[in-house]
Structures are given as structure tokens and as C-alpha cells.
């Protein structure tokens, strides 16, 4: 596995690789790699000849009160995991390589970024899309793979690529879960004591909505009520639970393509989860299973 820290060196590697006729797939991450990230690498491998993974904790997407300083970082461990999972290149730039000066010009993600995560984390998606655009310029991939776990982010990246004519495909992979249903997340490491058990409220809420929908309920308000009921667990403070389409718009009636999105706080930890009604949490891949 090649390791690159400079965006120009990354671009040179990628251009040489593509000139030689290979298709390049790219998996951007903030590190603290877990099986969810590693499945994205597997997926990248399926759609390309060479796989690039990046590790960069992007200061631009964290609010002043958020966990930028304490975000888990372990490049040695991540390097070994990415190498073992067959990545061809690891792009791990330092903050100065990505931002030699603080960028004045940033992407404006528009109304899709205003609700949900965007409402709770002002400026978050401007930071995300700005770094993703910069990473795309460094890697120039044929395809980039994102996780559905961060649904609003994945849909915004899709729109950015379409609206701004980035010459690449965006692939969105299903959420990898623990056996008990908890979506894998680097932030799960923050959960203390009872919080790990309480965190199951999120996937349970998604299941409750899905079950009610399968039983014939299609009214969004009634379905949201079912979900919020399941989120009523001591120690869990829901930020939102909503039924949306792939443009993050509220739906008038729930159908198989409707996505239930939710976020909640447990102590100082914020967790996100979502499920497509027609697919359901139970069908998501489980960490550890082949
Ligand atoms: P992060 O390092 O948290 O920024 O995530 C990097 C990429 O991995 C994003 O595209 C995430 O959506 C994706 N990801 C994170 N957790 C999971 C998961 N449990 N299953 C699938 N993809 C995930």
C-alpha cells in the first residue's frame, strides 16, 4: 500500500494509475476505521481496479463546541487495517497540506443541508462538501463510495457531484451494524456504561416505524409517533426522527423508498441512524458476518 500525504503527490499517483488503464475508487474517511469503513473498501474494490482510502479529520466540519480535538485518531492502526483490507493507496494529509491557508471560499450546500444535521450543526455540510471537493481534486477518482449511515451527507455529495459536474460516480453502500442492530460509528467508542445499551433505541425506533409501515400504516405523522415512542428511553434525547425522500424532503405518504432518519444524544455522544422502509434494518449487513 502506497502512503501519500501531499495532495499533488496523490494526484500524480492517481493520474499515473488511470493512464495505465486502471479504474480508481475512492473511500473518504476521518479514520478510527471500523468494519463499516472496511466494507466500503470491499465495495470500492468491486467497482474498480485500484482503491484509495483517505484519512483526514476535517476541522471545517466541526462546530466550536464539537469533538474535533478529542475525535479518535490512530493512524498506525488505521494503516494496518486499510493495508490488510487491500487498499492500494492511503491518502493521509496533515491539516497544513489540506489547508495551507484557511479557505475563504467554501461550498454553499443549499436547502438540502439546512434541516436535520444541518439544523443541529450549522455550517457542518459546507465544511463536509468543501473538503470532499478538495479530496476529489486530489484523488480524481472514477467512483467514490460513501456510507448510507450518513444519509444526508451521502445525498448532498450526490447533488454536489451532479450540480457541479464532478466527473465521477457516487456509490452509496448500506449501513453495517453490530449484531444487536447498533450502526457502527467511530463515535460509539464514546459510549459509557449503560449508554451502549440505550443506544439500541435508535435502531429499535427504525424497526418500529418499519413494522408499522409493513402493517399498513402509511401516514408519516403516525409513523413518526411510533418511532418517537421507541426513542423514549432514559438517557436518550432525540434530536429528530423524520420520514424523507432522497432529497431530504418530507413525504406525504410513506412508501418503500421512504427513508426514516433519526439522531439522538446520549450524554455527550450524538448518534445517527436511518433505514429505507422497503429494505429495513434487519437486512443491513452485520459486522463479523462474511
Ligand atoms: P467517517 O469516517 O465517520 O466520516 O465515515 C467515512 C465514511 O464511512 C462515510 O461515507 C460514512 O457514511 C461511512 N460509514 C460510517 N459508518 C458506517 C457504517 N456503519 N456502515 C457503512 N458506512 C459507514
PDB file of C-alpha atoms and ligand atoms in Angstrom:
ATOM      1  CA  UNK A   1       0.000   0.000   0.000  1.00  0.00           C
ATOM      2  CA  UNK A   2       1.309   3.420  -1.027  1.00  0.00           C
ATOM      3  CA  UNK A   3       1.052   6.163   1.580  1.00  0.00           C
ATOM      4  CA  UNK A   4       0.698   9.756   0.425  1.00  0.00           C
ATOM      5  CA  UNK A   5       0.370  12.931   2.445  1.00  0.00           C
ATOM      6  CA  UNK A   6       0.586  15.606  -0.227  1.00  0.00           C
ATOM      7  CA  UNK A   7      -2.409  16.354  -2.499  1.00  0.00           C
ATOM      8  CA  UNK A   8      -0.125  16.841  -5.544  1.00  0.00           C
ATOM      9  CA  UNK A   9       1.604  13.508  -4.945  1.00  0.00           C
ATOM     10  CA  UNK A  10      -1.822  11.896  -4.540  1.00  0.00           C
ATOM     11  CA  UNK A  11      -2.988  13.358  -7.844  1.00  0.00           C
ATOM     12  CA  UNK A  12       0.210  12.228  -9.599  1.00  0.00           C
ATOM     13  CA  UNK A  13      -0.313   8.667  -8.307  1.00  0.00           C
ATOM     14  CA  UNK A  14      -3.934   8.663  -9.390  1.00  0.00           C
ATOM     15  CA  UNK A  15      -3.208  10.112 -12.837  1.00  0.00           C
ATOM     16  CA  UNK A  16      -0.427   7.575 -13.454  1.00  0.00           C
ATOM     17  CA  UNK A  17      -2.740   4.769 -12.312  1.00  0.00           C
ATOM     18  CA  UNK A  18      -5.546   5.887 -14.609  1.00  0.00           C
ATOM     19  CA  UNK A  19      -3.161   6.445 -17.518  1.00  0.00           C
ATOM     20  CA  UNK A  20      -2.149   2.807 -17.139  1.00  0.00           C
ATOM     21  CA  UNK A  21      -5.811   1.909 -17.739  1.00  0.00           C
ATOM     22  CA  UNK A  22      -6.914   1.211 -14.157  1.00  0.00           C
ATOM     23  CA  UNK A  23     -10.178   2.474 -12.683  1.00  0.00           C
ATOM     24  CA  UNK A  24      -9.761   4.242  -9.341  1.00  0.00           C
ATOM     25  CA  UNK A  25     -12.288   4.029  -6.498  1.00  0.00           C
ATOM     26  CA  UNK A  26     -12.081   6.342  -3.504  1.00  0.00           C
ATOM     27  CA  UNK A  27     -13.305   5.986   0.089  1.00  0.00           C
ATOM     28  CA  UNK A  28     -13.009   9.205   2.131  1.00  0.00           C
ATOM     29  CA  UNK A  29     -12.962   8.763   5.923  1.00  0.00           C
ATOM     30  CA  UNK A  30     -11.961  10.516   9.121  1.00  0.00           C
ATOM     31  CA  UNK A  31     -10.120   7.406  10.339  1.00  0.00           C
ATOM     32  CA  UNK A  32     -10.739   5.377  13.511  1.00  0.00           C
ATOM     33  CA  UNK A  33     -11.593   2.725  10.959  1.00  0.00           C
ATOM     34  CA  UNK A  34     -14.188   0.084  11.763  1.00  0.00           C
ATOM     35  CA  UNK A  35     -15.885  -2.673   9.811  1.00  0.00           C
ATOM     36  CA  UNK A  36     -18.333  -0.141   8.270  1.00  0.00           C
ATOM     37  CA  UNK A  37     -15.420   1.703   6.636  1.00  0.00           C
ATOM     38  CA  UNK A  38     -13.751  -1.567   5.638  1.00  0.00           C
ATOM     39  CA  UNK A  39     -16.904  -2.763   3.849  1.00  0.00           C
ATOM     40  CA  UNK A  40     -16.738   0.448   1.828  1.00  0.00           C
ATOM     41  CA  UNK A  41     -13.229  -0.630   0.796  1.00  0.00           C
ATOM     42  CA  UNK A  42     -14.613  -4.046  -0.260  1.00  0.00           C
ATOM     43  CA  UNK A  43     -17.311  -2.296  -2.254  1.00  0.00           C
ATOM     44  CA  UNK A  44     -14.733   0.036  -3.842  1.00  0.00           C
ATOM     45  CA  UNK A  45     -12.695  -2.988  -4.866  1.00  0.00           C
ATOM     46  CA  UNK A  46     -15.767  -4.452  -6.607  1.00  0.00           C
ATOM     47  CA  UNK A  47     -16.212  -1.395  -8.799  1.00  0.00           C
ATOM     48  CA  UNK A  48     -12.600  -0.501  -9.639  1.00  0.00           C
ATOM     49  CA  UNK A  49      -9.072  -1.833 -10.127  1.00  0.00           C
ATOM     50  CA  UNK A  50      -7.386   0.369  -7.525  1.00  0.00           C
ATOM     51  CA  UNK A  51      -8.709   1.550  -4.177  1.00  0.00           C
ATOM     52  CA  UNK A  52      -7.705   4.786  -2.438  1.00  0.00           C
ATOM     53  CA  UNK A  53      -8.771   5.458   1.149  1.00  0.00           C
ATOM     54  CA  UNK A  54      -8.243   8.845   2.770  1.00  0.00           C
ATOM     55  CA  UNK A  55      -7.954   9.653   6.444  1.00  0.00           C
ATOM     56  CA  UNK A  56      -8.424  13.280   7.352  1.00  0.00           C
ATOM     57  CA  UNK A  57     -10.215  14.727  10.361  1.00  0.00           C
ATOM     58  CA  UNK A  58     -11.598  17.839   8.704  1.00  0.00           C
ATOM     59  CA  UNK A  59     -11.620  20.830  11.081  1.00  0.00           C
ATOM     60  CA  UNK A  60     -14.022  22.727   8.779  1.00  0.00           C
ATOM     61  CA  UNK A  61     -16.957  20.438   9.523  1.00  0.00           C
ATOM     62  CA  UNK A  62     -16.773  20.624  13.331  1.00  0.00           C
ATOM     63  CA  UNK A  63     -18.532  23.326  15.323  1.00  0.00           C
ATOM     64  CA  UNK A  64     -16.594  25.179  18.044  1.00  0.00           C
ATOM     65  CA  UNK A  65     -18.227  23.098  20.814  1.00  0.00           C
ATOM     66  CA  UNK A  66     -17.826  19.772  18.981  1.00  0.00           C
ATOM     67  CA  UNK A  67     -15.344  16.924  19.325  1.00  0.00           C
ATOM     68  CA  UNK A  68     -12.635  17.903  16.800  1.00  0.00           C
ATOM     69  CA  UNK A  69      -9.847  17.801  19.407  1.00  0.00           C
ATOM     70  CA  UNK A  70     -10.997  14.549  21.008  1.00  0.00           C
ATOM     71  CA  UNK A  71     -12.041  12.727  17.804  1.00  0.00           C
ATOM     72  CA  UNK A  72     -10.324   9.293  17.937  1.00  0.00           C
ATOM     73  CA  UNK A  73      -7.082   9.230  15.915  1.00  0.00           C
ATOM     74  CA  UNK A  74      -4.817   6.196  15.438  1.00  0.00           C
ATOM     75  CA  UNK A  75      -3.026   6.319  12.110  1.00  0.00           C
ATOM     76  CA  UNK A  76      -0.873   3.258  12.874  1.00  0.00           C
ATOM     77  CA  UNK A  77      -3.909   1.061  13.481  1.00  0.00           C
ATOM     78  CA  UNK A  78      -5.818   2.529  10.514  1.00  0.00           C
ATOM     79  CA  UNK A  79      -2.830   1.990   8.215  1.00  0.00           C
ATOM     80  CA  UNK A  80      -2.621  -1.700   9.173  1.00  0.00           C
ATOM     81  CA  UNK A  81      -6.393  -2.205   8.742  1.00  0.00           C
ATOM     82  CA  UNK A  82      -6.514  -0.478   5.337  1.00  0.00           C
ATOM     83  CA  UNK A  83      -3.464  -2.384   4.115  1.00  0.00           C
ATOM     84  CA  UNK A  84      -4.869  -5.721   5.278  1.00  0.00           C
ATOM     85  CA  UNK A  85      -8.193  -4.946   3.599  1.00  0.00           C
ATOM     86  CA  UNK A  86      -6.407  -4.424   0.287  1.00  0.00           C
ATOM     87  CA  UNK A  87      -6.271  -0.634  -0.154  1.00  0.00           C
ATOM     88  CA  UNK A  88      -3.738   0.327  -2.818  1.00  0.00           C
ATOM     89  CA  UNK A  89      -3.161   3.842  -1.546  1.00  0.00           C
ATOM     90  CA  UNK A  90      -3.697   5.625   1.752  1.00  0.00           C
ATOM     91  CA  UNK A  91      -4.024   9.397   1.489  1.00  0.00           C
ATOM     92  CA  UNK A  92      -3.425  10.881   4.942  1.00  0.00           C
ATOM     93  CA  UNK A  93      -2.688  14.589   4.568  1.00  0.00           C
ATOM     94  CA  UNK A  94      -1.964  16.771   7.579  1.00  0.00           C
ATOM     95  CA  UNK A  95      -4.102  19.880   8.176  1.00  0.00           C
ATOM     96  CA  UNK A  96      -1.470  22.156   6.574  1.00  0.00           C
ATOM     97  CA  UNK A  97      -1.391  20.076   3.394  1.00  0.00           C
ATOM     98  CA  UNK A  98      -5.169  20.396   3.014  1.00  0.00           C
ATOM     99  CA  UNK A  99      -5.462  23.976   4.259  1.00  0.00           C
ATOM    100  CA  UNK A 100      -2.196  25.888   3.807  1.00  0.00           C
ATOM    101  CA  UNK A 101      -4.348  28.947   4.496  1.00  0.00           C
ATOM    102  CA  UNK A 102      -7.843  28.984   5.952  1.00  0.00           C
ATOM    103  CA  UNK A 103     -10.143  28.752   2.920  1.00  0.00           C
ATOM    104  CA  UNK A 104     -12.184  31.888   2.320  1.00  0.00           C
ATOM    105  CA  UNK A 105     -14.232  30.246  -0.420  1.00  0.00           C
ATOM    106  CA  UNK A 106     -16.431  27.350   0.656  1.00  0.00           C
ATOM    107  CA  UNK A 107     -19.232  25.379  -0.927  1.00  0.00           C
ATOM    108  CA  UNK A 108     -22.779  26.517  -0.234  1.00  0.00           C
ATOM    109  CA  UNK A 109     -24.784  23.282   0.092  1.00  0.00           C
ATOM    110  CA  UNK A 110     -28.221  24.915  -0.206  1.00  0.00           C
ATOM    111  CA  UNK A 111     -31.578  23.963   1.305  1.00  0.00           C
ATOM    112  CA  UNK A 112     -30.946  20.181   1.472  1.00  0.00           C
ATOM    113  CA  UNK A 113     -28.347  20.955   4.134  1.00  0.00           C
ATOM    114  CA  UNK A 114     -30.495  23.195   6.293  1.00  0.00           C
ATOM    115  CA  UNK A 115     -32.686  20.677   8.110  1.00  0.00           C
ATOM    116  CA  UNK A 116     -31.763  17.721  10.343  1.00  0.00           C
ATOM    117  CA  UNK A 117     -27.966  17.535  10.789  1.00  0.00           C
ATOM    118  CA  UNK A 118     -27.622  20.990   9.246  1.00  0.00           C
ATOM    119  CA  UNK A 119     -30.067  22.497  11.756  1.00  0.00           C
ATOM    120  CA  UNK A 120     -28.252  20.949  14.717  1.00  0.00           C
ATOM    121  CA  UNK A 121     -24.759  21.591  13.284  1.00  0.00           C
ATOM    122  CA  UNK A 122     -24.715  24.948  11.464  1.00  0.00           C
ATOM    123  CA  UNK A 123     -22.016  25.073   8.780  1.00  0.00           C
ATOM    124  CA  UNK A 124     -21.350  21.337   9.033  1.00  0.00           C
ATOM    125  CA  UNK A 125     -22.241  20.439   5.449  1.00  0.00           C
ATOM    126  CA  UNK A 126     -20.444  23.463   3.984  1.00  0.00           C
ATOM    127  CA  UNK A 127     -17.354  22.038   5.715  1.00  0.00           C
ATOM    128  CA  UNK A 128     -18.073  18.495   4.531  1.00  0.00           C
ATOM    129  CA  UNK A 129     -18.700  19.409   0.887  1.00  0.00           C
ATOM    130  CA  UNK A 130     -15.692  21.738   0.789  1.00  0.00           C
ATOM    131  CA  UNK A 131     -13.343  19.005   1.989  1.00  0.00           C
ATOM    132  CA  UNK A 132     -14.964  16.358  -0.219  1.00  0.00           C
ATOM    133  CA  UNK A 133     -14.497  18.634  -3.259  1.00  0.00           C
ATOM    134  CA  UNK A 134     -10.833  19.150  -2.319  1.00  0.00           C
ATOM    135  CA  UNK A 135     -10.341  15.409  -1.786  1.00  0.00           C
ATOM    136  CA  UNK A 136     -11.958  14.717  -5.171  1.00  0.00           C
ATOM    137  CA  UNK A 137      -9.463  17.127  -6.767  1.00  0.00           C
ATOM    138  CA  UNK A 138      -6.578  15.346  -5.066  1.00  0.00           C
ATOM    139  CA  UNK A 139      -7.704  11.803  -5.895  1.00  0.00           C
ATOM    140  CA  UNK A 140      -9.609  12.352  -9.169  1.00  0.00           C
ATOM    141  CA  UNK A 141     -11.433   9.042  -8.725  1.00  0.00           C
ATOM    142  CA  UNK A 142     -13.720   7.308 -11.230  1.00  0.00           C
ATOM    143  CA  UNK A 143     -16.037   6.355  -8.390  1.00  0.00           C
ATOM    144  CA  UNK A 144     -16.362   7.458  -4.754  1.00  0.00           C
ATOM    145  CA  UNK A 145     -18.019   5.241  -2.146  1.00  0.00           C
ATOM    146  CA  UNK A 146     -19.991   6.695   0.770  1.00  0.00           C
ATOM    147  CA  UNK A 147     -21.973   5.026   3.562  1.00  0.00           C
ATOM    148  CA  UNK A 148     -25.740   5.363   3.831  1.00  0.00           C
ATOM    149  CA  UNK A 149     -25.210   5.605   7.593  1.00  0.00           C
ATOM    150  CA  UNK A 150     -24.667   9.347   6.969  1.00  0.00           C
ATOM    151  CA  UNK A 151     -27.682   9.616   4.674  1.00  0.00           C
ATOM    152  CA  UNK A 152     -27.966  13.391   4.422  1.00  0.00           C
ATOM    153  CA  UNK A 153     -24.230  13.643   3.722  1.00  0.00           C
ATOM    154  CA  UNK A 154     -24.336  10.968   1.003  1.00  0.00           C
ATOM    155  CA  UNK A 155     -27.320  12.626  -0.721  1.00  0.00           C
ATOM    156  CA  UNK A 156     -25.624  16.036  -0.555  1.00  0.00           C
ATOM    157  CA  UNK A 157     -22.434  14.643  -2.085  1.00  0.00           C
ATOM    158  CA  UNK A 158     -24.569  13.144  -4.872  1.00  0.00           C
ATOM    159  CA  UNK A 159     -26.145  16.535  -5.529  1.00  0.00           C
ATOM    160  CA  UNK A 160     -22.795  18.314  -5.423  1.00  0.00           C
ATOM    161  CA  UNK A 161     -21.351  15.883  -7.985  1.00  0.00           C
ATOM    162  CA  UNK A 162     -24.399  16.276 -10.241  1.00  0.00           C
ATOM    163  CA  UNK A 163     -24.844  20.027  -9.834  1.00  0.00           C
ATOM    164  CA  UNK A 164     -21.151  20.920 -10.182  1.00  0.00           C
ATOM    165  CA  UNK A 165     -20.290  18.335 -12.884  1.00  0.00           C
ATOM    166  CA  UNK A 166     -17.646  16.413 -10.977  1.00  0.00           C
ATOM    167  CA  UNK A 167     -16.580  13.687 -13.435  1.00  0.00           C
ATOM    168  CA  UNK A 168     -17.159  10.693 -11.159  1.00  0.00           C
ATOM    169  CA  UNK A 169     -19.852   8.310  -9.944  1.00  0.00           C
ATOM    170  CA  UNK A 170     -21.103   8.243  -6.361  1.00  0.00           C
ATOM    171  CA  UNK A 171     -21.877   4.845  -4.889  1.00  0.00           C
ATOM    172  CA  UNK A 172     -23.794   4.617  -1.607  1.00  0.00           C
ATOM    173  CA  UNK A 173     -23.314   1.443   0.468  1.00  0.00           C
ATOM    174  CA  UNK A 174     -25.630   0.038   3.178  1.00  0.00           C
ATOM    175  CA  UNK A 175     -25.079   0.628   6.891  1.00  0.00           C
ATOM    176  CA  UNK A 176     -23.022  -2.026   8.666  1.00  0.00           C
ATOM    177  CA  UNK A 177     -24.395  -2.881  12.113  1.00  0.00           C
ATOM    178  CA  UNK A 178     -23.400  -4.723  15.251  1.00  0.00           C
ATOM    179  CA  UNK A 179     -25.264  -7.994  15.765  1.00  0.00           C
ATOM    180  CA  UNK A 180     -27.713  -6.237  18.101  1.00  0.00           C
ATOM    181  CA  UNK A 181     -28.540  -3.586  15.489  1.00  0.00           C
ATOM    182  CA  UNK A 182     -26.376  -0.627  16.569  1.00  0.00           C
ATOM    183  CA  UNK A 183     -24.942   1.102  13.484  1.00  0.00           C
ATOM    184  CA  UNK A 184     -21.141   1.070  13.595  1.00  0.00           C
ATOM    185  CA  UNK A 185     -19.670   4.517  14.173  1.00  0.00           C
ATOM    186  CA  UNK A 186     -16.294   5.844  15.281  1.00  0.00           C
ATOM    187  CA  UNK A 187     -18.239   7.768  17.932  1.00  0.00           C
ATOM    188  CA  UNK A 188     -19.596   4.544  19.516  1.00  0.00           C
ATOM    189  CA  UNK A 189     -16.241   4.484  21.336  1.00  0.00           C
ATOM    190  CA  UNK A 190     -17.511   7.438  23.405  1.00  0.00           C
ATOM    191  CA  UNK A 191     -20.460   5.459  24.830  1.00  0.00           C
ATOM    192  CA  UNK A 192     -20.030   4.762  28.525  1.00  0.00           C
ATOM    193  CA  UNK A 193     -21.674   2.147  30.751  1.00  0.00           C
ATOM    194  CA  UNK A 194     -25.420   1.976  30.157  1.00  0.00           C
ATOM    195  CA  UNK A 195     -25.231   4.278  27.135  1.00  0.00           C
ATOM    196  CA  UNK A 196     -24.188   1.395  24.864  1.00  0.00           C
ATOM    197  CA  UNK A 197     -27.437  -0.446  25.705  1.00  0.00           C
ATOM    198  CA  UNK A 198     -29.553   2.705  25.498  1.00  0.00           C
ATOM    199  CA  UNK A 199     -28.060   3.415  22.043  1.00  0.00           C
ATOM    200  CA  UNK A 200     -30.108   0.483  20.719  1.00  0.00           C
ATOM    201  CA  UNK A 201     -33.127   2.807  20.951  1.00  0.00           C
ATOM    202  CA  UNK A 202     -32.176   4.290  17.556  1.00  0.00           C
ATOM    203  CA  UNK A 203     -32.251   1.063  15.546  1.00  0.00           C
ATOM    204  CA  UNK A 204     -35.311  -0.082  17.558  1.00  0.00           C
ATOM    205  CA  UNK A 205     -37.112   3.116  16.594  1.00  0.00           C
ATOM    206  CA  UNK A 206     -36.334   2.497  12.923  1.00  0.00           C
ATOM    207  CA  UNK A 207     -37.640  -1.053  13.269  1.00  0.00           C
ATOM    208  CA  UNK A 208     -40.809   0.128  14.995  1.00  0.00           C
ATOM    209  CA  UNK A 209     -41.525   2.524  12.121  1.00  0.00           C
ATOM    210  CA  UNK A 210     -40.785  -0.156   9.558  1.00  0.00           C
ATOM    211  CA  UNK A 211     -43.064  -2.674  11.285  1.00  0.00           C
ATOM    212  CA  UNK A 212     -45.931  -0.205  11.484  1.00  0.00           C
ATOM    213  CA  UNK A 213     -45.455   0.610   7.793  1.00  0.00           C
ATOM    214  CA  UNK A 214     -45.442  -3.084   6.882  1.00  0.00           C
ATOM    215  CA  UNK A 215     -48.653  -3.487   8.892  1.00  0.00           C
ATOM    216  CA  UNK A 216     -50.301  -0.925   6.611  1.00  0.00           C
ATOM    217  CA  UNK A 217     -49.682   2.460   8.219  1.00  0.00           C
ATOM    218  CA  UNK A 218     -48.539   4.996   5.595  1.00  0.00           C
ATOM    219  CA  UNK A 219     -49.304   8.262   7.388  1.00  0.00           C
ATOM    220  CA  UNK A 220     -45.963   9.974   8.167  1.00  0.00           C
ATOM    221  CA  UNK A 221     -47.200  11.646  11.373  1.00  0.00           C
ATOM    222  CA  UNK A 222     -48.439   8.318  12.786  1.00  0.00           C
ATOM    223  CA  UNK A 223     -45.188   6.588  11.804  1.00  0.00           C
ATOM    224  CA  UNK A 224     -43.060   9.329  13.360  1.00  0.00           C
ATOM    225  CA  UNK A 225     -45.150   8.943  16.537  1.00  0.00           C
ATOM    226  CA  UNK A 226     -44.284   5.225  16.652  1.00  0.00           C
ATOM    227  CA  UNK A 227     -40.608   5.975  16.186  1.00  0.00           C
ATOM    228  CA  UNK A 228     -40.500   8.668  18.862  1.00  0.00           C
ATOM    229  CA  UNK A 229     -42.257   6.319  21.289  1.00  0.00           C
ATOM    230  CA  UNK A 230     -39.469   3.768  20.795  1.00  0.00           C
ATOM    231  CA  UNK A 231     -36.887   6.506  21.349  1.00  0.00           C
ATOM    232  CA  UNK A 232     -38.375   7.346  24.752  1.00  0.00           C
ATOM    233  CA  UNK A 233     -35.634   5.646  26.755  1.00  0.00           C
ATOM    234  CA  UNK A 234     -33.877   7.092  29.830  1.00  0.00           C
ATOM    235  CA  UNK A 235     -30.655   8.825  28.834  1.00  0.00           C
ATOM    236  CA  UNK A 236     -31.661   9.243  25.175  1.00  0.00           C
ATOM    237  CA  UNK A 237     -32.539  12.742  23.885  1.00  0.00           C
ATOM    238  CA  UNK A 238     -33.837  12.597  20.328  1.00  0.00           C
ATOM    239  CA  UNK A 239     -32.843  15.462  18.005  1.00  0.00           C
ATOM    240  CA  UNK A 240     -35.186  14.376  15.228  1.00  0.00           C
ATOM    241  CA  UNK A 241     -36.953  11.432  13.626  1.00  0.00           C
ATOM    242  CA  UNK A 242     -38.437  12.071  10.196  1.00  0.00           C
ATOM    243  CA  UNK A 243     -39.622  10.375   7.016  1.00  0.00           C
ATOM    244  CA  UNK A 244     -37.987  11.820   3.916  1.00  0.00           C
ATOM    245  CA  UNK A 245     -37.244  11.164   0.262  1.00  0.00           C
ATOM    246  CA  UNK A 246     -33.783  11.101  -1.297  1.00  0.00           C
ATOM    247  CA  UNK A 247     -33.761  14.902  -1.469  1.00  0.00           C
ATOM    248  CA  UNK A 248     -34.454  15.065   2.279  1.00  0.00           C
ATOM    249  CA  UNK A 249     -37.991  16.373   1.634  1.00  0.00           C
ATOM    250  CA  UNK A 250     -40.831  15.289   3.912  1.00  0.00           C
ATOM    251  CA  UNK A 251     -43.080  12.665   2.304  1.00  0.00           C
ATOM    252  CA  UNK A 252     -46.868  12.908   2.135  1.00  0.00           C
ATOM    253  CA  UNK A 253     -47.256   9.095   2.308  1.00  0.00           C
ATOM    254  CA  UNK A 254     -44.651   6.528   3.247  1.00  0.00           C
ATOM    255  CA  UNK A 255     -43.617   4.021   0.588  1.00  0.00           C
ATOM    256  CA  UNK A 256     -40.814   1.509   0.075  1.00  0.00           C
ATOM    257  CA  UNK A 257     -38.343   4.226  -0.989  1.00  0.00           C
ATOM    258  CA  UNK A 258     -39.050   6.425   2.053  1.00  0.00           C
ATOM    259  CA  UNK A 259     -36.122   6.824   4.425  1.00  0.00           C
ATOM    260  CA  UNK A 260     -36.548   7.098   8.194  1.00  0.00           C
ATOM    261  CA  UNK A 261     -33.770   9.263   9.567  1.00  0.00           C
ATOM    262  CA  UNK A 262     -33.026   9.827  13.216  1.00  0.00           C
ATOM    263  CA  UNK A 263     -30.422  11.352  15.508  1.00  0.00           C
ATOM    264  CA  UNK A 264     -30.183  11.357  19.273  1.00  0.00           C
ATOM    265  CA  UNK A 265     -27.833  12.391  22.030  1.00  0.00           C
ATOM    266  CA  UNK A 266     -26.662  10.042  24.767  1.00  0.00           C
ATOM    267  CA  UNK A 267     -24.727  12.116  27.258  1.00  0.00           C
ATOM    268  CA  UNK A 268     -22.141  13.931  25.163  1.00  0.00           C
ATOM    269  CA  UNK A 269     -22.366  11.491  22.246  1.00  0.00           C
ATOM    270  CA  UNK A 270     -24.533  12.160  19.175  1.00  0.00           C
ATOM    271  CA  UNK A 271     -25.551   9.165  17.112  1.00  0.00           C
ATOM    272  CA  UNK A 272     -27.278   8.984  13.719  1.00  0.00           C
ATOM    273  CA  UNK A 273     -29.166   6.178  12.055  1.00  0.00           C
ATOM    274  CA  UNK A 274     -31.567   5.630   9.177  1.00  0.00           C
ATOM    275  CA  UNK A 275     -33.347   2.927   7.232  1.00  0.00           C
ATOM    276  CA  UNK A 276     -35.055   2.667   3.866  1.00  0.00           C
ATOM    277  CA  UNK A 277     -38.561   1.365   4.654  1.00  0.00           C
ATOM    278  CA  UNK A 278     -38.579  -1.169   1.813  1.00  0.00           C
ATOM    279  CA  UNK A 279     -35.209  -2.581   2.854  1.00  0.00           C
ATOM    280  CA  UNK A 280     -35.320  -2.416   6.624  1.00  0.00           C
ATOM    281  CA  UNK A 281     -32.701  -2.530   9.366  1.00  0.00           C
ATOM    282  CA  UNK A 282     -32.808  -6.314   9.554  1.00  0.00           C
ATOM    283  CA  UNK A 283     -31.402  -6.622   6.052  1.00  0.00           C
ATOM    284  CA  UNK A 284     -28.389  -4.397   6.659  1.00  0.00           C
ATOM    285  CA  UNK A 285     -25.062  -6.234   6.758  1.00  0.00           C
ATOM    286  CA  UNK A 286     -23.769  -7.251  10.179  1.00  0.00           C
ATOM    287  CA  UNK A 287     -20.155  -6.695  11.270  1.00  0.00           C
ATOM    288  CA  UNK A 288     -18.384 -10.004  11.636  1.00  0.00           C
ATOM    289  CA  UNK A 289     -20.662 -11.839   9.194  1.00  0.00           C
ATOM    290  CA  UNK A 290     -18.951 -12.757   5.903  1.00  0.00           C
TER     291      UNK A 290
HETATM  292  P1  LIG B   1     -16.477   8.900   8.822  1.00  0.00           P
HETATM  293  O1  LIG B   1     -15.070   8.423   8.988  1.00  0.00           O
HETATM  294  O2  LIG B   1     -17.329   8.675  10.007  1.00  0.00           O
HETATM  295  O3  LIG B   1     -16.543  10.289   8.264  1.00  0.00           O
HETATM  296  O4  LIG B   1     -17.112   7.973   7.712  1.00  0.00           O
HETATM  297  C1  LIG B   1     -16.478   7.744   6.474  1.00  0.00           C
HETATM  298  C2  LIG B   1     -17.420   7.011   5.566  1.00  0.00           C
HETATM  299  O5  LIG B   1     -17.787   5.772   6.160  1.00  0.00           O
HETATM  300  C3  LIG B   1     -18.721   7.787   5.318  1.00  0.00           C
HETATM  301  O6  LIG B   1     -19.104   7.625   3.960  1.00  0.00           O
HETATM  302  C4  LIG B   1     -19.675   7.105   6.265  1.00  0.00           C
HETATM  303  O7  LIG B   1     -21.024   7.199   5.856  1.00  0.00           O
HETATM  304  C5  LIG B   1     -19.181   5.669   6.190  1.00  0.00           C
HETATM  305  N1  LIG B   1     -19.637   4.885   7.349  1.00  0.00           N
HETATM  306  C6  LIG B   1     -19.512   5.214   8.657  1.00  0.00           C
HETATM  307  N2  LIG B   1     -20.105   4.282   9.421  1.00  0.00           N
HETATM  308  C7  LIG B   1     -20.624   3.349   8.594  1.00  0.00           C
HETATM  309  C8  LIG B   1     -21.372   2.145   8.773  1.00  0.00           C
HETATM  310  N3  LIG B   1     -21.720   1.699   9.982  1.00  0.00           N
HETATM  311  N4  LIG B   1     -21.749   1.455   7.677  1.00  0.00           N
HETATM  312  C9  LIG B   1     -21.427   1.892   6.430  1.00  0.00           C
HETATM  313  N5  LIG B   1     -20.726   3.015   6.190  1.00  0.00           N
HETATM  314  C10 LIG B   1     -20.329   3.739   7.252  1.00  0.00           C
END
